[in-house]
Coordinates of C-alpha atoms in Angstrom, one line a residue:
M545 CA 8.6 -25.9 11.8
G546 CA 5.6 -28.4 11.5
T547 CA 2.0 -27.7 11.5
P548 CA 0.5 -25.0 14.0
E549 CA -0.9 -27.8 16.2
Q550 CA 2.3 -29.6 16.5
I551 CA 4.4 -26.5 17.4
K552 CA 1.7 -25.5 19.9
S553 CA 1.9 -28.9 21.7
H554 CA 5.7 -28.0 22.2
T555 CA 5.2 -24.5 23.5
K556 CA 2.7 -22.2 25.1
I557 CA 1.7 -18.9 23.3
P558 CA 1.6 -16.2 25.7
P559 CA -2.0 -15.2 26.5
F560 CA -1.4 -11.6 25.1
I561 CA 1.2 -10.4 22.7
E562 CA 2.6 -6.9 23.0
I563 CA 3.0 -5.0 19.7
M564 CA 5.6 -2.2 19.6
D565 CA 5.6 -0.1 16.6
S566 CA 9.1 1.2 15.5
T567 CA 7.9 3.1 12.3
L568 CA 9.0 6.5 13.8
R569 CA 12.6 5.3 14.6
D570 CA 13.7 2.1 12.8
G571 CA 11.2 2.8 9.8
E572 CA 12.6 6.2 9.4
Q573 CA 16.0 4.6 8.6
T574 CA 14.5 3.5 5.3
N575 CA 16.5 5.1 2.5
G576 CA 15.1 8.5 1.8
V577 CA 12.5 8.7 4.6
S578 CA 12.6 11.4 7.0
F579 CA 9.5 12.6 8.9
L580 CA 8.8 16.2 9.6
P581 CA 7.9 16.8 13.5
H582 CA 4.2 17.4 12.7
E583 CA 4.2 14.2 10.5
K584 CA 5.6 12.1 13.5
L585 CA 2.9 13.5 15.7
M586 CA 0.2 12.7 13.2
I587 CA 1.4 9.0 12.8
A588 CA 2.1 8.7 16.5
K589 CA -1.6 9.7 17.2
M590 CA -2.9 7.2 14.6
L591 CA -0.8 4.4 16.2
L592 CA -1.7 5.0 19.8
N593 CA -5.4 5.9 19.3
G594 CA -6.4 4.6 16.0
I595 CA -4.5 1.3 15.7
A596 CA -4.0 0.9 19.5
V597 CA -0.5 -0.6 19.5
D598 CA 0.9 -1.1 22.8
R599 CA 3.9 0.8 22.4
I600 CA 5.6 3.2 19.9
E601 CA 9.3 3.9 19.5
V602 CA 9.5 7.3 18.1
A603 CA 13.2 8.4 17.9
S604 CA 16.8 8.0 18.6
A605 CA 18.3 10.2 21.3
R606 CA 20.5 13.2 20.5
V607 CA 19.8 13.1 16.7
S608 CA 18.7 16.7 16.0
A609 CA 16.8 19.8 17.4
G610 CA 13.9 18.6 15.1
E611 CA 13.9 15.2 16.4
K612 CA 13.7 16.6 19.9
D613 CA 10.8 18.7 19.0
A614 CA 8.9 15.8 17.6
V615 CA 9.7 13.6 20.7
T616 CA 8.4 16.6 23.0
M617 CA 5.2 17.0 20.9
I618 CA 4.4 13.2 20.9
C619 CA 5.1 12.8 24.7
R620 CA 2.9 15.9 25.4
Y621 CA 0.1 14.3 23.5
A622 CA 0.6 10.9 25.0
N623 CA 0.5 12.5 28.5
Q624 CA -2.8 14.1 27.7
I625 CA -4.4 10.8 26.7
G626 CA -2.7 8.7 29.6
K627 CA -0.2 6.9 27.4
L628 CA 3.0 8.6 28.3
R629 CA 4.7 5.2 29.3
N630 CA 3.6 3.8 25.8
V631 CA 6.1 6.2 24.1
E632 CA 9.8 5.0 24.0
V633 CA 13.1 6.4 22.6
L634 CA 16.3 4.6 21.7
G635 CA 19.1 5.5 23.9
F636 CA 22.8 4.7 24.0
V637 CA 25.3 3.5 26.8
D638 CA 26.9 6.9 26.8
G639 CA 26.7 7.8 30.7
K640 CA 24.2 10.4 31.3
K641 CA 23.7 12.0 27.8
S642 CA 20.9 10.0 26.2
V643 CA 19.0 9.8 29.5
D644 CA 19.4 13.7 29.9
W645 CA 18.1 14.2 26.4
I646 CA 15.1 11.8 26.7
A647 CA 14.2 13.2 30.1
A648 CA 14.3 16.8 28.7
C649 CA 11.7 15.7 26.0
G650 CA 9.4 14.5 28.9
C651 CA 9.7 10.9 27.8
K652 CA 9.5 8.1 30.5
V653 CA 11.0 5.1 28.7
I654 CA 14.4 4.5 27.2
N655 CA 15.3 1.6 25.1
L656 CA 18.9 1.2 25.7
L657 CA 21.0 -0.1 22.9
A658 CA 23.6 -2.5 24.1
K659 CA 25.8 -5.2 22.3
G660 CA 24.3 -8.6 22.0
S661 CA 27.3 -10.3 20.4
L662 CA 31.0 -10.4 21.6
R663 CA 32.0 -9.5 18.0
H664 CA 30.1 -6.0 18.4
C665 CA 31.2 -5.6 22.0
V666 CA 34.9 -6.1 21.2
G667 CA 35.0 -4.7 17.6
Q668 CA 33.0 -1.7 18.1
L669 CA 33.4 -0.9 21.8
H670 CA 36.8 -2.3 22.5
K671 CA 35.6 -3.4 25.9
T672 CA 35.1 -6.8 27.6
R673 CA 31.6 -8.1 28.4
E674 CA 32.0 -7.2 32.1
E675 CA 33.2 -3.7 31.2
H676 CA 30.1 -3.3 28.9
A677 CA 27.8 -4.7 31.6
N678 CA 29.0 -2.3 34.2
D679 CA 28.6 0.6 31.8
I680 CA 24.9 -0.6 31.1
I681 CA 24.2 -0.8 34.9
E682 CA 25.4 2.7 35.3
V683 CA 23.0 4.2 32.7
V684 CA 20.1 1.9 34.0
D685 CA 20.7 3.3 37.6
Y686 CA 20.8 7.1 36.3
A687 CA 17.6 6.4 34.2
K688 CA 15.9 5.1 37.3
S689 CA 16.7 8.3 39.1
Y690 CA 14.4 10.1 36.6
D691 CA 11.7 7.4 37.1
M692 CA 12.3 6.0 33.7
D693 CA 11.3 2.6 32.6
V694 CA 14.4 0.8 31.0
N695 CA 14.1 -1.7 28.1
L696 CA 17.3 -3.2 26.8
Y697 CA 18.2 -4.0 23.2
L698 CA 20.6 -6.7 22.7
E699 CA 21.9 -5.6 19.3
D700 CA 23.1 -8.4 17.1
W701 CA 21.6 -11.0 19.4
S702 CA 21.0 -13.3 16.5
N703 CA 24.9 -13.6 15.7
G704 CA 25.5 -13.6 19.4
M705 CA 23.6 -16.8 19.9
K706 CA 24.9 -18.2 16.7
D707 CA 28.7 -17.6 17.5
T708 CA 29.1 -16.8 21.2
P709 CA 26.2 -17.7 23.2
E710 CA 28.2 -17.8 26.4
Y711 CA 28.6 -14.1 25.8
V712 CA 24.8 -13.5 25.7
Y713 CA 24.3 -15.7 28.7
G714 CA 27.0 -14.0 30.7
L715 CA 25.5 -10.6 30.0
L716 CA 22.0 -11.7 30.9
D717 CA 23.2 -13.3 34.1
K718 CA 24.6 -9.9 35.2
L719 CA 21.6 -7.8 34.0
A720 CA 18.4 -10.0 34.4
T721 CA 17.9 -8.6 38.0
K722 CA 18.7 -5.0 37.4
R723 CA 15.1 -3.7 37.1
I724 CA 15.1 -3.9 33.4
K725 CA 11.6 -4.2 32.2
R726 CA 11.9 -5.8 28.9
F727 CA 14.9 -7.6 27.0
M728 CA 14.5 -7.0 23.3
L729 CA 16.3 -9.5 21.0
P730 CA 17.0 -8.2 17.6
D731 CA 17.8 -10.2 14.4
T732 CA 19.9 -6.9 13.3
L733 CA 21.1 -8.3 10.1
G734 CA 18.1 -10.5 9.3
V735 CA 20.2 -13.6 9.1
L736 CA 18.0 -16.1 11.1
N737 CA 15.5 -18.5 9.8
P738 CA 12.3 -19.7 11.8
L739 CA 14.0 -22.8 13.0
Q740 CA 16.8 -20.9 14.5
V741 CA 14.5 -18.4 16.2
V742 CA 12.6 -21.2 17.7
E743 CA 16.0 -22.9 19.0
Y744 CA 17.4 -19.6 20.4
M745 CA 14.3 -18.1 21.8
R746 CA 13.4 -21.3 23.5
K747 CA 16.8 -21.4 25.2
M748 CA 16.4 -17.8 26.4
V749 CA 13.0 -18.4 27.8
K750 CA 14.1 -21.6 29.5
R751 CA 17.2 -20.0 31.0
Y752 CA 15.3 -16.8 32.1
P753 CA 11.7 -17.8 32.6
E754 CA 10.9 -14.6 34.4
V755 CA 12.1 -12.2 31.9
H756 CA 9.9 -10.4 29.2
F757 CA 11.5 -11.0 25.8
D758 CA 10.6 -9.0 22.7
F759 CA 11.7 -10.1 19.3
H760 CA 12.8 -7.5 16.6
A761 CA 13.0 -9.0 13.0
H762 CA 14.5 -7.7 10.0
N763 CA 13.5 -8.7 6.6
D764 CA 16.8 -9.4 4.6
Y765 CA 15.8 -13.0 3.7
D766 CA 12.1 -12.1 3.4
L767 CA 11.6 -13.9 6.7
A768 CA 10.7 -11.2 9.2
V769 CA 7.0 -12.2 9.4
S770 CA 7.8 -16.0 9.7
N771 CA 10.6 -15.3 12.4
S772 CA 8.3 -13.1 14.4
L773 CA 5.7 -15.9 14.4
A774 CA 8.4 -18.5 15.5
A775 CA 9.5 -16.1 18.3
V776 CA 5.9 -15.9 19.7
L777 CA 5.5 -19.6 19.5
S778 CA 8.8 -20.1 21.5
G779 CA 7.8 -17.7 24.3
A780 CA 8.3 -14.2 23.2
K781 CA 5.9 -11.9 24.9
G782 CA 6.3 -8.9 22.5
L783 CA 7.0 -8.3 18.7
H784 CA 8.4 -5.2 16.9
V785 CA 6.9 -4.1 13.8
T786 CA 6.7 -1.2 11.4
V787 CA 3.9 0.2 9.2
N788 CA 4.2 -1.1 5.6
G789 CA 7.4 -3.0 6.7
L790 CA 9.6 0.1 6.4
G791 CA 13.1 -0.1 7.9
E792 CA 16.8 -0.2 6.9
R793 CA 17.8 -2.3 3.9
C794 CA 14.8 -4.7 3.3
G795 CA 12.8 -3.4 6.2
N796 CA 11.2 -4.9 9.2
A797 CA 8.0 -7.1 10.0
P798 CA 5.0 -5.4 8.6
L799 CA 2.5 -4.5 11.3
A800 CA -0.7 -5.7 9.1
S801 CA 0.9 -9.1 8.2
V802 CA 2.1 -9.9 11.7
Q803 CA -1.2 -9.1 13.2
V804 CA -3.5 -11.1 10.9
I805 CA -1.1 -14.2 11.2
L806 CA -1.1 -14.0 14.8
K807 CA -4.8 -13.7 15.0
D808 CA -6.0 -16.1 12.2
Q809 CA -3.4 -18.8 12.3
F810 CA -2.5 -19.1 16.0
H811 CA -5.5 -17.3 17.7
A812 CA -3.0 -15.1 19.6
K813 CA -4.5 -12.0 21.5
T814 CA -3.3 -8.4 20.6
S815 CA -4.7 -5.0 21.0
I816 CA -4.7 -4.1 17.3
R817 CA -7.7 -2.5 15.8
E818 CA -7.7 -4.1 12.3
K819 CA -10.3 -1.7 10.7
R820 CA -7.6 1.1 11.0
L821 CA -4.8 -0.9 9.4
N822 CA -5.4 0.5 5.9
D823 CA -5.7 4.1 7.3
V824 CA -2.3 3.9 8.8
S825 CA -0.9 2.4 5.9
R826 CA -2.1 5.2 3.7
L827 CA -0.9 7.8 6.1
V828 CA 2.7 6.5 6.3
E829 CA 2.7 5.9 2.5
G830 CA 1.9 9.6 2.0
Y831 CA 4.4 10.9 4.5
S832 CA 7.2 8.5 3.7
G833 CA 7.0 8.7 -0.1
I834 CA 7.4 4.9 -0.2
A835 CA 4.7 3.5 -2.2
V836 CA 3.0 0.2 -0.9
A837 CA 3.3 -2.6 -3.5
P838 CA -0.2 -3.3 -5.1
N839 CA 0.0 -6.9 -4.0
Q840 CA 1.3 -6.2 -0.3
P841 CA -1.0 -8.5 1.9
I842 CA -3.7 -6.7 3.7
V843 CA -2.9 -3.2 2.7
G844 CA -2.0 -3.4 -1.1
E845 CA -4.3 -1.8 -3.6
N846 CA -5.2 -5.1 -5.4
V847 CA -5.4 -7.6 -2.5
F848 CA -9.1 -7.5 -2.4
T849 CA -9.7 -7.3 -6.0
Q850 CA -10.9 -10.3 -7.9
V851 CA -9.9 -10.4 -11.7
A852 CA -11.3 -13.7 -13.1
G853 CA -15.0 -13.7 -13.9
V854 CA -15.2 -17.3 -12.5
H855 CA -14.3 -15.9 -9.1
A856 CA -17.0 -13.3 -9.2
D857 CA -19.5 -15.9 -10.4
G858 CA -18.5 -18.1 -7.3
D859 CA -18.8 -15.2 -4.9
N860 CA -22.3 -14.7 -6.3
K861 CA -23.3 -18.1 -5.7
A862 CA -21.7 -19.1 -2.3
N863 CA -18.9 -17.0 -1.5
L864 CA -16.6 -19.7 -2.8
Y865 CA -13.6 -17.4 -3.2
S866 CA -13.5 -15.9 0.1
N867 CA -11.4 -16.6 3.2
A868 CA -10.9 -15.2 6.7
L869 CA -9.4 -12.0 5.2
V870 CA -12.5 -10.2 4.3
P871 CA -12.0 -6.7 3.2
E872 CA -14.6 -5.3 5.6
R873 CA -12.5 -6.5 8.4
F874 CA -9.9 -3.9 7.5
G875 CA -12.3 -1.1 6.5
R876 CA -12.1 -2.1 2.9
K877 CA -14.3 -3.6 0.3
R878 CA -14.2 -6.5 -2.2
E879 CA -13.7 -5.2 -6.0
Y880 CA -14.1 -6.9 -9.2
A881 CA -11.5 -5.9 -11.8
L882 CA -12.9 -4.9 -15.2
G883 CA -10.9 -6.3 -18.3
K884 CA -10.6 -9.0 -20.8
T885 CA -11.1 -11.8 -18.2
S886 CA -13.9 -10.2 -16.4
G887 CA -16.9 -11.9 -17.6
K888 CA -20.4 -11.0 -17.0
A889 CA -20.3 -11.9 -13.3
N890 CA -17.6 -9.3 -12.7
I891 CA -19.6 -6.6 -14.8
D892 CA -22.8 -7.5 -12.8
K893 CA -21.0 -7.1 -9.3
N894 CA -19.8 -3.6 -10.4
L895 CA -23.0 -2.5 -11.9
Q896 CA -24.7 -3.5 -8.6
E897 CA -22.1 -1.5 -6.7
L898 CA -22.9 1.6 -8.7
G899 CA -26.6 1.1 -8.5
L900 CA -26.9 0.7 -12.3
E901 CA -29.6 -1.6 -13.9
L902 CA -29.1 -3.0 -17.5
T903 CA -31.1 -5.4 -19.3
P904 CA -29.4 -8.8 -20.0
E905 CA -28.7 -7.5 -23.7
Q906 CA -27.1 -4.2 -22.5
T907 CA -24.9 -5.9 -20.2
I908 CA -23.6 -8.2 -22.9
K909 CA -22.8 -5.1 -25.0
V910 CA -21.0 -3.5 -22.1
T911 CA -19.2 -6.8 -21.4
Q912 CA -18.0 -6.8 -25.0
R913 CA -16.8 -3.3 -24.9
I914 CA -14.8 -4.0 -21.7
T915 CA -13.3 -7.1 -23.3
E916 CA -12.4 -5.0 -26.3
L917 CA -10.5 -2.5 -24.0
G918 CA -8.9 -5.2 -22.1
D919 CA -7.5 -6.7 -25.3
R920 CA -5.9 -3.4 -26.0
K921 CA -4.3 -3.8 -22.4
K922 CA -6.1 -0.8 -21.2
F923 CA -6.6 -0.6 -17.4
V924 CA -10.5 -0.3 -16.7
T925 CA -11.7 0.7 -13.2
Q926 CA -15.2 0.8 -11.6
E927 CA -15.0 4.6 -12.1
D928 CA -14.7 4.1 -15.7
L929 CA -17.9 2.0 -15.8
P930 CA -20.5 4.6 -16.2
Y931 CA -18.6 6.2 -19.0
I932 CA -18.4 2.9 -20.7
V933 CA -22.1 2.3 -20.2
N934 CA -22.9 5.7 -21.8
D935 CA -20.5 5.1 -24.6
V936 CA -22.2 1.8 -25.4
L937 CA -25.8 2.7 -24.9
K938 CA -26.2 6.3 -25.9
H939 CA -26.5 7.1 -29.6
N940 CA -25.8 3.4 -30.4
V941 CA -26.9 3.2 -34.1
P942 CA -28.4 -0.4 -35.3
E943 CA -26.8 0.1 -38.8
E944 CA -23.7 2.0 -39.5
K945 CA -24.0 4.0 -42.7
V946 CA -20.9 6.0 -42.2
K947 CA -17.7 3.9 -41.2
L948 CA -14.2 4.7 -40.6
I949 CA -12.2 2.2 -42.7
S950 CA -8.7 3.7 -41.8
Y951 CA -6.8 6.8 -40.9
M952 CA -3.4 8.0 -40.2
V953 CA -2.4 11.2 -38.4
S954 CA 1.2 12.7 -38.3
S955 CA 2.6 15.4 -36.5
A956 CA 6.1 16.9 -36.1
Y957 CA 7.6 19.7 -34.2
G958 CA 7.3 23.0 -36.1
L959 CA 4.8 21.6 -38.6
K960 CA 1.1 21.3 -38.7
P961 CA -0.4 17.9 -38.3
V962 CA -1.7 16.0 -41.5
A963 CA -4.5 13.5 -41.5
S964 CA -5.1 11.0 -44.2
V965 CA -8.6 9.2 -43.9
K966 CA -10.6 6.6 -45.7
V967 CA -14.4 6.3 -45.0
E968 CA -17.4 4.4 -46.3
I969 CA -20.5 6.2 -46.7
N970 CA -23.7 4.3 -47.9
G971 CA -21.5 1.6 -49.3
M972 CA -19.1 3.9 -51.2
Q973 CA -15.5 4.6 -50.1
Y974 CA -13.7 7.8 -50.1
E975 CA -10.2 8.8 -49.4
T976 CA -8.4 12.1 -48.8
E977 CA -6.0 14.2 -46.6
A978 CA -6.0 17.6 -45.0
M979 CA -3.7 19.7 -42.7
G980 CA -5.1 21.1 -39.4
D981 CA -4.0 23.0 -36.2
G982 CA -4.2 19.8 -34.3
Q983 CA -4.5 15.9 -35.0
Y984 CA -8.2 16.0 -34.6
D985 CA -8.7 19.3 -36.5
A986 CA -6.8 17.7 -39.4
L987 CA -9.0 14.7 -39.5
V988 CA -12.2 16.8 -39.3
K989 CA -11.0 19.0 -42.1
A990 CA -10.2 15.8 -44.3
L991 CA -13.8 14.6 -43.5
R992 CA -15.2 18.1 -44.3
K993 CA -13.3 17.8 -47.7
I994 CA -14.9 14.4 -48.6
Y995 CA -18.4 15.6 -47.8
K996 CA -17.9 18.9 -49.9
D997 CA -15.9 17.5 -52.7
Y998 CA -17.5 14.1 -53.2
L999 CA -20.9 14.4 -51.7
N1000 CA -21.7 18.1 -52.2
R1001 CA -23.1 18.1 -48.6
T1002 CA -22.5 20.3 -45.7
F1003 CA -20.5 18.7 -42.8
P1004 CA -22.2 19.5 -39.3
L1005 CA -20.6 22.3 -37.3
L1006 CA -18.8 21.6 -34.0
T1007 CA -20.3 23.9 -31.4
N1008 CA -18.9 22.4 -28.1
Y1009 CA -16.0 20.1 -27.2
S1010 CA -15.3 18.7 -23.7
V1011 CA -12.9 16.1 -22.3
T1012 CA -13.2 14.3 -19.0
I1013 CA -11.6 11.5 -17.2
P1014 CA -12.9 9.4 -14.4
P1015 CA -11.5 10.6 -10.9
G1016 CA -8.0 9.2 -10.0
G1017 CA -5.6 11.3 -11.9
R1018 CA -4.0 8.4 -13.8
T1019 CA -2.1 9.1 -17.1
D1020 CA -3.7 5.7 -18.5
A1021 CA -7.3 6.6 -17.6
L1022 CA -10.0 6.3 -20.1
V1023 CA -10.8 9.6 -21.6
Q1024 CA -14.5 10.7 -22.5
T1025 CA -15.0 13.2 -25.2
V1026 CA -18.5 14.9 -25.5
I1027 CA -19.0 16.9 -28.6
T1028 CA -22.0 19.1 -29.4
W1029 CA -22.9 19.4 -33.2
S1030 CA -25.4 21.5 -35.1
N1031 CA -26.5 21.0 -38.6
G1032 CA -29.3 23.5 -39.7
D1033 CA -31.9 23.4 -37.0
K1034 CA -30.7 20.0 -35.6
T1035 CA -28.4 20.0 -32.6
I1036 CA -27.0 16.6 -31.0
K1037 CA -24.6 15.7 -28.7
T1038 CA -22.3 12.6 -29.0
R1039 CA -19.6 11.0 -26.9
G1040 CA -16.7 8.6 -27.4
L1041 CA -14.6 6.7 -24.9
D1042 CA -11.0 5.6 -25.3
A1043 CA -7.8 5.7 -23.6
D1044 CA -6.5 8.0 -26.4
Q1045 CA -8.2 11.5 -26.6
T1046 CA -7.9 11.7 -30.4
E1047 CA -9.7 8.2 -30.7
A1048 CA -12.3 9.2 -28.3
A1049 CA -13.0 12.3 -30.4
I1050 CA -13.2 10.2 -33.6
K1051 CA -15.7 7.9 -31.9
A1052 CA -17.9 10.6 -31.0
T1053 CA -17.6 12.2 -34.6
F1054 CA -18.7 9.0 -36.4
K1055 CA -21.6 8.5 -33.9
M1056 CA -22.7 12.0 -35.0
L1057 CA -22.4 11.3 -38.7
N1058 CA -24.4 8.1 -38.4
I1059 CA -27.1 10.0 -36.5
F1060 CA -27.2 12.7 -39.1
E1061 CA -27.1 10.2 -41.9
G1062 CA -30.2 8.5 -40.4
L1063 CA -32.0 11.8 -40.0
N1064 CA -31.3 12.7 -43.6
A1065 CA -32.4 9.3 -44.9

């Protein structure tokens, strides 16, 4: 396609690009997605008022009673905020049926689905181009009697231009003067590449310079965004998108991606409020049940997360790893991942965010602990960090007098768990096993046995035991175990942190044993 400058020298980008969102119609054709009427209303409100898209396509006519209820509610709301003609419904060339259905919902715009290729016209309708054009004109005239705006989809336009362009031109020649507000050109099967879009769109714009053309992309070859851009560069005045790229098969052009490329790469003007893009993405993700990929541009969970410590260091010094896609632009914030590649700079960034101040020595210890967890492929989040700080800094014993050398815990259905443990206490190693009501209980009973049989000492009494995880509900979250112990008149509380609950409890236990060993020294 060439550079943006080369392309722009051969074409003129319209001063303003209309964005029509079809999440509630075309996006609902995603396998397994069906929005309830109140969900459609909530998404419509967000799109019209929050995101400020120019138009929304909310349904297909004559689908169901529930669909009619949804369209009626959306139109009632749109009328209240003065945007009734920003709501559109797909209708069919079926005489008066679709128009009557749409009018009964209170809607004022019909997107009429016509055939944009000879193959579809003959193979599906069994009609000539002239017969189909006359049927379209009949529906257009009837819609005008309801004071409806009419937009016309040319279904399979992409194949029409590839195989039978004379059919497309003949249809437009007859319809271009029939009070149709917009002609909408779909790549219905997602078969075009950007060079073809440029060629075909330029031909349409040159032949019909007064016509408003929209382009509707599908993503079968992962080219929906590129093709949408090519259409605008070739004179299209409007683009169709869906939130999170929902749509049939591989989906449609994603709203967020189309917006940022238009604005940043080609300085095109749209009405979109970018700060709400993440909000609408989360809303649709929740209602649709279709998860957004973590690396989905703009709205993915990980796209504003730096992993390598060198990146955090560069950001600290001169924002060396930033571009125009700053997270604050989209109502988000930069995050710095915690793991084996984090490094001190990442830790510092997260500590600053949480308002935690550590000495350089303490930061080194925390960094070492995070690296250790990362080596074990544990996922560490910012929410985990206060727990890790507590784990590293609280009750940290300079010299370990009681060490865990090895242990094994076995459990089987219908049988009590058994623990075998080897420990070193003041330079001497001891080994035994015991049975318990749970894995941790078995291990503690084995330790008690060592203290009683080999040392003739009392093992501290466990008086309270609690388990917490950082917020988020992940099954791979770090577990913090806090245990309260008493030994005579001494009571202490120790904590352990690990992805495994038993491991966390064991760490808390050995911290306790070292503290009591120090007190008894």
